[in-house]
Amino acid sequence: MTTWQVSQLSWAVAAMPALLAAAVGVFAKPCARAMQPRTATWAVTFFAVVASLCSTYALATMAAMAVGRLDDVADVGGWAPDALTGPSAAPIAVAAPTAVALAVAVSWAVATLSTAVRAVVRVERLSRRPHSQRVAVIPSQRVDAYAVGGITAGQIVVTTAMLAELSEAEFGILLEHENAHLRLRHHLFKTTVRLAVCLNPLLRPAAAAVEESAERWADECAAREVGDRRLVAQAVARAALAAQRRTRGVPAVSPFGTSAVMMRVDSLLNPPSTRRGSAVVSAAALVVAASLGSTALASMHTERVFEHAQHTYAATQ
Ligand SMILES: [Zn+2]
């Protein structure tokens, strides 16, 4: 294989995890919509985490070329900094900005994780207070309801405007929906994907896909408890219309969550087939396998470059 071919192959291998992360981002929403919500939430979260870790690792191997060229680091590592070159090595013009981007991404992820942990601990503490109520009603003109999850407990918040809009049966559906969010720890799925997005912003659509599928999952739980999918669909649509009416023309959002209302109603009335979901998961598994394979190749290339630099260093001693 010529030097030029080795170089091209190395770049293709290094870029593969980022491209695959972009593919996961692009296809996350349509694929999630084709799956049962529970499967979609687990699958998109899993694929987003794998894609972000693979692309971060690929960036780290490139960044190592920049950091490894620093004299002090090379002394400690026992390699010749000038030998970190060749067809398999990333040039400094690429490696240096990659190192900076990686540092920013990791810092962003750490800050996001820290904020999420503090919020979860605060909710847990509040929920465990002696007179704390599972459902808190707050005075507000905004038609809204949401669940805030802790570690083992959580709270449901409902505005007075929402209470005024719903019938008793619809309020029961809302509580089942929000309880499902808490019981199934949907906030942990969302936080996990947010962390993946911090490491690779190309995965941002995956976060929206998990938001949507978690809403559908909670709708399904409510439908199972109530035993009437049509009634749940009606409650979701009615709450969205009430929110739209009160906010005078602002695009409709469901107070049971902010995801697209029409999609949720459609999913309740026409649930996606299990067979189509299995096909999507199989295709996504291939994408992950390719991502893991290219990450492993990128790692081998980097290892080879550093081994060469270490041999060069040893020969000059
Ligand atoms: Zn919801």
Short mmCIF file of N, CA, C and O in Angstrom, two decimals, residues 134-239:
data_model
loop_
_atom_site.label_atom_id
_atom_site.label_comp_id
_atom_site.label_asym_id
_atom_site.label_seq_id
_atom_site.Cartn_x
_atom_site.Cartn_y
_atom_site.Cartn_z
N ARG A 134 -46.94 14.60 46.84
CA ARG A 134 -46.54 14.05 45.54
C ARG A 134 -46.95 15.00 44.41
O ARG A 134 -46.22 15.19 43.45
N VAL A 135 -48.14 15.61 44.55
CA VAL A 135 -48.62 16.53 43.51
C VAL A 135 -48.70 17.95 44.10
O VAL A 135 -49.38 18.18 45.09
N ALA A 136 -47.97 18.85 43.50
CA ALA A 136 -47.98 20.25 43.96
C ALA A 136 -48.75 21.10 42.95
O ALA A 136 -48.46 21.06 41.75
N VAL A 137 -49.74 21.85 43.44
CA VAL A 137 -50.51 22.73 42.55
C VAL A 137 -50.00 24.15 42.76
O VAL A 137 -49.95 24.64 43.90
N ILE A 138 -49.57 24.79 41.67
CA ILE A 138 -49.04 26.15 41.79
C ILE A 138 -49.94 27.14 41.03
O ILE A 138 -50.47 26.80 39.97
N PRO A 139 -50.16 28.33 41.59
CA PRO A 139 -51.01 29.30 40.90
C PRO A 139 -50.31 29.86 39.67
O PRO A 139 -49.19 30.39 39.77
N SER A 140 -50.91 29.68 38.50
CA SER A 140 -50.32 30.19 37.26
C SER A 140 -51.37 30.22 36.16
O SER A 140 -52.26 29.37 36.12
N GLN A 141 -51.25 31.20 35.27
CA GLN A 141 -52.16 31.29 34.12
C GLN A 141 -51.71 30.37 32.99
O GLN A 141 -52.42 30.17 32.01
N ARG A 142 -50.54 29.83 33.11
CA ARG A 142 -49.99 28.95 32.08
C ARG A 142 -50.55 27.54 32.26
O ARG A 142 -50.53 26.99 33.37
N VAL A 143 -51.05 26.95 31.17
CA VAL A 143 -51.58 25.59 31.24
C VAL A 143 -50.40 24.62 31.17
O VAL A 143 -49.81 24.44 30.11
N ASP A 144 -50.06 24.06 32.31
CA ASP A 144 -48.84 23.24 32.31
C ASP A 144 -48.87 22.19 33.42
O ASP A 144 -49.54 22.36 34.45
N ALA A 145 -48.15 21.13 33.19
CA ALA A 145 -47.97 20.08 34.19
C ALA A 145 -46.70 19.33 33.82
O ALA A 145 -46.43 19.11 32.65
N TYR A 146 -45.92 18.99 34.83
CA TYR A 146 -44.68 18.26 34.55
C TYR A 146 -44.22 17.50 35.79
O TYR A 146 -44.70 17.76 36.91
N ALA A 147 -43.31 16.57 35.56
CA ALA A 147 -42.76 15.79 36.67
C ALA A 147 -41.29 16.13 36.82
O ALA A 147 -40.58 16.28 35.82
N VAL A 148 -40.85 16.29 38.08
CA VAL A 148 -39.42 16.51 38.32
C VAL A 148 -38.91 15.31 39.12
O VAL A 148 -39.39 15.05 40.23
N GLY A 149 -37.97 14.60 38.55
CA GLY A 149 -37.52 13.35 39.15
C GLY A 149 -36.30 13.51 40.03
O GLY A 149 -35.39 14.29 39.72
N GLY A 150 -36.28 12.75 41.14
CA GLY A 150 -35.09 12.69 42.00
C GLY A 150 -34.39 11.36 41.79
O GLY A 150 -34.36 10.85 40.67
N ILE A 151 -33.86 10.78 42.90
CA ILE A 151 -33.18 9.49 42.78
C ILE A 151 -34.19 8.35 42.99
O ILE A 151 -34.33 7.46 42.17
N THR A 152 -34.91 8.43 44.11
CA THR A 152 -35.93 7.40 44.36
C THR A 152 -37.33 8.00 44.37
O THR A 152 -38.31 7.28 44.34
N ALA A 153 -37.41 9.32 44.48
CA ALA A 153 -38.72 9.98 44.56
C ALA A 153 -38.78 11.10 43.54
O ALA A 153 -37.87 11.28 42.74
N GLY A 154 -39.86 11.88 43.61
CA GLY A 154 -40.01 13.00 42.68
C GLY A 154 -41.33 13.69 42.94
O GLY A 154 -42.10 13.27 43.81
N GLN A 155 -41.58 14.74 42.19
CA GLN A 155 -42.82 15.49 42.38
C GLN A 155 -43.49 15.80 41.06
O GLN A 155 -42.81 15.94 40.03
N ILE A 156 -44.80 15.92 41.13
CA ILE A 156 -45.58 16.32 39.96
C ILE A 156 -46.07 17.74 40.22
O ILE A 156 -46.59 18.02 41.31
N VAL A 157 -45.87 18.61 39.24
CA VAL A 157 -46.31 20.00 39.39
C VAL A 157 -47.43 20.26 38.39
O VAL A 157 -47.30 19.94 37.21
N VAL A 158 -48.53 20.81 38.89
CA VAL A 158 -49.68 21.13 38.03
C VAL A 158 -50.08 22.58 38.30
O VAL A 158 -50.14 23.00 39.46
N THR A 159 -50.32 23.33 37.24
CA THR A 159 -50.75 24.73 37.45
C THR A 159 -52.27 24.79 37.65
O THR A 159 -53.01 23.89 37.24
N THR A 160 -52.72 25.88 38.29
CA THR A 160 -54.16 26.04 38.51
C THR A 160 -54.90 26.18 37.18
O THR A 160 -56.03 25.72 37.04
N ALA A 161 -54.24 26.78 36.19
CA ALA A 161 -54.86 26.93 34.86
C ALA A 161 -55.10 25.56 34.24
O ALA A 161 -56.13 25.32 33.59
N MET A 162 -54.18 24.64 34.45
CA MET A 162 -54.35 23.29 33.93
C MET A 162 -55.51 22.59 34.63
O MET A 162 -56.36 21.95 33.99
N LEU A 163 -55.57 22.74 35.95
CA LEU A 163 -56.66 22.11 36.71
C LEU A 163 -58.02 22.58 36.20
O LEU A 163 -58.96 21.79 36.10
N ALA A 164 -58.09 23.88 35.89
CA ALA A 164 -59.36 24.45 35.44
C ALA A 164 -59.79 23.90 34.09
O ALA A 164 -60.98 23.87 33.77
N GLU A 165 -58.83 23.45 33.29
CA GLU A 165 -59.13 23.00 31.93
C GLU A 165 -59.55 21.54 31.84
O GLU A 165 -60.19 21.14 30.88
N LEU A 166 -59.13 20.73 32.82
CA LEU A 166 -59.32 19.28 32.69
C LEU A 166 -60.53 18.77 33.46
O LEU A 166 -60.84 19.26 34.55
N SER A 167 -61.16 17.74 32.91
CA SER A 167 -62.22 17.04 33.64
C SER A 167 -61.53 16.13 34.65
O SER A 167 -60.30 15.93 34.61
N GLU A 168 -62.32 15.51 35.50
CA GLU A 168 -61.75 14.62 36.53
C GLU A 168 -61.03 13.44 35.87
O GLU A 168 -59.93 13.05 36.27
N ALA A 169 -61.66 12.87 34.83
CA ALA A 169 -61.07 11.72 34.14
C ALA A 169 -59.75 12.12 33.47
O ALA A 169 -58.76 11.39 33.51
N GLU A 170 -59.74 13.31 32.85
CA GLU A 170 -58.53 13.77 32.16
C GLU A 170 -57.41 14.07 33.16
O GLU A 170 -56.24 13.83 32.89
N PHE A 171 -57.80 14.59 34.33
CA PHE A 171 -56.79 14.85 35.36
C PHE A 171 -56.17 13.52 35.83
O PHE A 171 -54.96 13.44 36.06
N GLY A 172 -57.00 12.49 35.91
CA GLY A 172 -56.49 11.16 36.27
C GLY A 172 -55.48 10.67 35.24
O GLY A 172 -54.45 10.09 35.59
N ILE A 173 -55.76 10.92 33.97
CA ILE A 173 -54.84 10.51 32.89
C ILE A 173 -53.52 11.27 33.01
O ILE A 173 -52.44 10.71 32.88
N LEU A 174 -53.66 12.55 33.28
CA LEU A 174 -52.45 13.38 33.44
C LEU A 174 -51.57 12.83 34.57
O LEU A 174 -50.36 12.70 34.42
N LEU A 175 -52.21 12.47 35.70
CA LEU A 175 -51.43 11.94 36.83
C LEU A 175 -50.76 10.61 36.46
O LEU A 175 -49.60 10.38 36.81
N GLU A 176 -51.46 9.76 35.73
CA GLU A 176 -50.86 8.49 35.31
C GLU A 176 -49.66 8.75 34.41
O GLU A 176 -48.63 8.08 34.51
N HIS A 177 -49.82 9.72 33.51
CA HIS A 177 -48.74 10.08 32.57
C HIS A 177 -47.51 10.59 33.34
O HIS A 177 -46.39 10.10 33.13
N GLU A 178 -47.73 11.52 34.25
CA GLU A 178 -46.59 12.10 34.99
C GLU A 178 -45.98 11.07 35.95
O GLU A 178 -44.76 11.04 36.13
N ASN A 179 -46.82 10.24 36.56
CA ASN A 179 -46.30 9.18 37.43
C ASN A 179 -45.42 8.22 36.65
O ASN A 179 -44.41 7.74 37.17
N ALA A 180 -45.79 7.94 35.40
CA ALA A 180 -44.98 7.05 34.56
C ALA A 180 -43.60 7.67 34.33
O ALA A 180 -42.58 6.97 34.38
N HIS A 181 -43.55 8.98 34.10
CA HIS A 181 -42.25 9.65 33.93
C HIS A 181 -41.36 9.41 35.16
O HIS A 181 -40.17 9.13 35.03
N LEU A 182 -41.97 9.55 36.34
CA LEU A 182 -41.18 9.40 37.57
C LEU A 182 -40.79 7.94 37.81
O LEU A 182 -39.64 7.64 38.11
N ARG A 183 -41.77 7.05 37.66
CA ARG A 183 -41.53 5.62 37.94
C ARG A 183 -40.46 5.05 37.01
O ARG A 183 -39.61 4.27 37.43
N LEU A 184 -40.49 5.47 35.74
CA LEU A 184 -39.56 4.90 34.74
C LEU A 184 -38.28 5.71 34.61
O LEU A 184 -37.46 5.44 33.73
N ARG A 185 -38.12 6.72 35.49
CA ARG A 185 -36.88 7.53 35.53
C ARG A 185 -36.55 8.12 34.16
O ARG A 185 -35.41 8.03 33.69
N HIS A 186 -37.53 8.71 33.52
CA HIS A 186 -37.29 9.28 32.19
C HIS A 186 -36.26 10.41 32.23
O HIS A 186 -35.55 10.65 31.26
N HIS A 187 -36.18 11.09 33.39
CA HIS A 187 -35.20 12.19 33.48
C HIS A 187 -33.76 11.67 33.34
O HIS A 187 -32.88 12.38 32.87
N LEU A 188 -33.54 10.42 33.75
CA LEU A 188 -32.19 9.87 33.63
C LEU A 188 -31.82 9.58 32.17
O LEU A 188 -30.68 9.80 31.75
N PHE A 189 -32.81 9.11 31.40
CA PHE A 189 -32.57 8.89 29.96
C PHE A 189 -32.22 10.23 29.30
O PHE A 189 -31.27 10.33 28.53
N LYS A 190 -33.03 11.26 29.64
CA LYS A 190 -32.83 12.57 28.99
C LYS A 190 -31.46 13.16 29.37
O LYS A 190 -30.76 13.73 28.52
N THR A 191 -31.09 13.01 30.65
CA THR A 191 -29.79 13.54 31.08
C THR A 191 -28.65 12.80 30.38
O THR A 191 -27.67 13.41 29.95
N THR A 192 -28.80 11.49 30.26
CA THR A 192 -27.74 10.69 29.61
C THR A 192 -27.52 11.15 28.17
O THR A 192 -26.38 11.34 27.73
N VAL A 193 -28.63 11.36 27.45
CA VAL A 193 -28.48 11.79 26.05
C VAL A 193 -27.96 13.22 25.98
O VAL A 193 -27.18 13.55 25.08
N ARG A 194 -28.34 14.07 26.95
CA ARG A 194 -27.81 15.44 26.97
C ARG A 194 -26.29 15.41 27.13
O ARG A 194 -25.57 16.20 26.52
N LEU A 195 -25.80 14.49 27.95
CA LEU A 195 -24.35 14.36 28.13
C LEU A 195 -23.69 13.90 26.83
O LEU A 195 -22.61 14.38 26.47
N ALA A 196 -24.36 12.98 26.14
CA ALA A 196 -23.82 12.52 24.84
C ALA A 196 -23.75 13.69 23.85
O ALA A 196 -22.79 13.81 23.08
N VAL A 197 -24.77 14.58 23.90
CA VAL A 197 -24.79 15.75 23.00
C VAL A 197 -23.65 16.71 23.35
O VAL A 197 -23.05 17.32 22.46
N CYS A 198 -23.34 16.84 24.65
CA CYS A 198 -22.21 17.71 25.05
C CYS A 198 -20.93 17.21 24.41
O CYS A 198 -20.10 18.00 23.94
N LEU A 199 -20.76 15.89 24.38
CA LEU A 199 -19.52 15.32 23.82
C LEU A 199 -19.53 15.36 22.30
O LEU A 199 -18.48 15.42 21.67
N ASN A 200 -20.74 15.32 21.71
CA ASN A 200 -20.83 15.39 20.25
C ASN A 200 -22.13 16.09 19.86
O ASN A 200 -23.19 15.45 19.81
N PRO A 201 -22.08 17.40 19.58
CA PRO A 201 -23.31 18.15 19.26
C PRO A 201 -24.07 17.62 18.04
O PRO A 201 -25.24 17.95 17.87
N LEU A 202 -23.41 16.80 17.21
CA LEU A 202 -24.13 16.22 16.06
C LEU A 202 -25.28 15.32 16.51
O LEU A 202 -26.18 14.99 15.74
N LEU A 203 -25.23 14.92 17.79
CA LEU A 203 -26.27 14.02 18.30
C LEU A 203 -27.49 14.77 18.86
O LEU A 203 -28.37 14.14 19.43
N ARG A 204 -27.52 16.08 18.69
CA ARG A 204 -28.62 16.88 19.26
C ARG A 204 -30.02 16.33 18.88
O ARG A 204 -30.90 16.25 19.74
N PRO A 205 -30.25 15.93 17.61
CA PRO A 205 -31.58 15.39 17.29
C PRO A 205 -31.93 14.13 18.11
O PRO A 205 -33.11 13.84 18.30
N ALA A 206 -30.90 13.42 18.58
CA ALA A 206 -31.18 12.22 19.39
C ALA A 206 -31.83 12.63 20.72
O ALA A 206 -32.68 11.90 21.25
N ALA A 207 -31.43 13.79 21.25
CA ALA A 207 -32.02 14.27 22.51
C ALA A 207 -33.51 14.56 22.31
O ALA A 207 -34.34 14.20 23.15
N ALA A 208 -33.84 15.18 21.17
CA ALA A 208 -35.24 15.47 20.86
C ALA A 208 -36.02 14.16 20.67
O ALA A 208 -37.18 14.05 21.08
N ALA A 209 -35.36 13.18 20.05
CA ALA A 209 -36.02 11.88 19.82
C ALA A 209 -36.35 11.20 21.14
O ALA A 209 -37.42 10.61 21.30
N VAL A 210 -35.42 11.28 22.11
CA VAL A 210 -35.67 10.65 23.41
C VAL A 210 -36.78 11.41 24.16
O VAL A 210 -37.61 10.79 24.83
N GLU A 211 -36.79 12.74 24.03
CA GLU A 211 -37.87 13.54 24.64
C GLU A 211 -39.22 13.03 24.13
O GLU A 211 -40.14 12.77 24.91
N GLU A 212 -39.31 12.88 22.81
CA GLU A 212 -40.55 12.45 22.18
C GLU A 212 -40.95 11.04 22.61
O GLU A 212 -42.10 10.79 22.99
N SER A 213 -39.98 10.12 22.55
CA SER A 213 -40.34 8.73 22.85
C SER A 213 -40.68 8.56 24.32
O SER A 213 -41.53 7.73 24.67
N ALA A 214 -40.05 9.38 25.21
CA ALA A 214 -40.41 9.31 26.64
C ALA A 214 -41.86 9.78 26.84
O ALA A 214 -42.60 9.21 27.64
N GLU A 215 -42.26 10.81 26.08
CA GLU A 215 -43.65 11.28 26.17
C GLU A 215 -44.61 10.19 25.70
O GLU A 215 -45.63 9.91 26.33
N ARG A 216 -44.27 9.55 24.58
CA ARG A 216 -45.12 8.47 24.06
C ARG A 216 -45.18 7.30 25.04
O ARG A 216 -46.22 6.69 25.23
N TRP A 217 -44.03 7.02 25.67
CA TRP A 217 -43.95 5.92 26.64
C TRP A 217 -44.90 6.20 27.82
O TRP A 217 -45.66 5.33 28.26
N ALA A 218 -44.86 7.44 28.31
CA ALA A 218 -45.74 7.83 29.43
C ALA A 218 -47.21 7.79 28.99
O ALA A 218 -48.09 7.39 29.76
N ASP A 219 -47.47 8.19 27.74
CA ASP A 219 -48.85 8.10 27.20
C ASP A 219 -49.32 6.65 27.19
O ASP A 219 -50.47 6.35 27.53
N GLU A 220 -48.42 5.73 26.76
CA GLU A 220 -48.77 4.31 26.70
C GLU A 220 -49.11 3.78 28.09
O GLU A 220 -50.06 3.01 28.27
N CYS A 221 -48.31 4.20 29.10
CA CYS A 221 -48.56 3.75 30.48
C CYS A 221 -49.93 4.24 30.94
O CYS A 221 -50.70 3.49 31.56
N ALA A 222 -50.23 5.52 30.63
CA ALA A 222 -51.53 6.07 31.03
C ALA A 222 -52.66 5.31 30.34
O ALA A 222 -53.67 4.97 30.96
N ALA A 223 -52.45 4.98 29.05
CA ALA A 223 -53.48 4.26 28.29
C ALA A 223 -53.71 2.88 28.88
O ALA A 223 -54.84 2.40 28.94
N ARG A 224 -52.62 2.24 29.31
CA ARG A 224 -52.75 0.90 29.90
C ARG A 224 -53.54 0.96 31.22
O ARG A 224 -54.39 0.13 31.49
N GLU A 225 -53.23 1.99 32.02
CA GLU A 225 -53.93 2.13 33.32
C GLU A 225 -55.41 2.43 33.12
O GLU A 225 -56.27 1.89 33.80
N VAL A 226 -55.67 3.34 32.16
CA VAL A 226 -57.06 3.78 31.94
C VAL A 226 -57.83 2.74 31.12
O VAL A 226 -59.04 2.59 31.29
N GLY A 227 -57.10 2.03 30.26
CA GLY A 227 -57.75 1.01 29.42
C GLY A 227 -58.48 1.60 28.22
O GLY A 227 -59.36 0.96 27.66
N ASP A 228 -58.10 2.81 27.83
CA ASP A 228 -58.78 3.45 26.70
C ASP A 228 -57.79 4.39 26.00
O ASP A 228 -57.55 5.52 26.46
N ARG A 229 -57.21 3.92 24.89
CA ARG A 229 -56.19 4.72 24.18
C ARG A 229 -56.81 6.00 23.63
O ARG A 229 -56.19 7.07 23.62
N ARG A 230 -58.07 5.86 23.14
CA ARG A 230 -58.74 7.03 22.52
C ARG A 230 -58.93 8.14 23.55
O ARG A 230 -58.76 9.32 23.24
N LEU A 231 -59.27 7.76 24.79
CA LEU A 231 -59.50 8.76 25.84
C LEU A 231 -58.20 9.50 26.17
O LEU A 231 -58.19 10.72 26.38
N VAL A 232 -57.08 8.75 26.20
CA VAL A 232 -55.79 9.39 26.48
C VAL A 232 -55.42 10.35 25.34
O VAL A 232 -54.97 11.48 25.58
N ALA A 233 -55.63 9.89 24.10
CA ALA A 233 -55.34 10.74 22.94
C ALA A 233 -56.18 12.03 23.01
O ALA A 233 -55.67 13.13 22.74
N GLN A 234 -57.42 11.86 23.40
CA GLN A 234 -58.32 13.01 23.52
C GLN A 234 -57.82 13.97 24.61
O GLN A 234 -57.83 15.19 24.42
N ALA A 235 -57.37 13.42 25.74
CA ALA A 235 -56.88 14.26 26.84
C ALA A 235 -55.64 15.04 26.43
O ALA A 235 -55.50 16.24 26.72
N VAL A 236 -54.72 14.36 25.71
CA VAL A 236 -53.49 15.02 25.25
C VAL A 236 -53.85 16.18 24.29
O VAL A 236 -53.34 17.29 24.41
N ALA A 237 -54.75 15.89 23.35
CA ALA A 237 -55.13 16.90 22.37
C ALA A 237 -55.87 18.07 23.04
O ALA A 237 -55.62 19.24 22.73
N ARG A 238 -56.75 17.75 23.97
CA ARG A 238 -57.53 18.81 24.64
C ARG A 238 -56.62 19.74 25.45
O ARG A 238 -56.76 20.96 25.44
N ALA A 239 -55.66 19.15 26.16
CA ALA A 239 -54.73 19.94 26.96
C ALA A 239 -53.89 20.85 26.06
O ALA A 239 -53.62 22.01 26.39
#
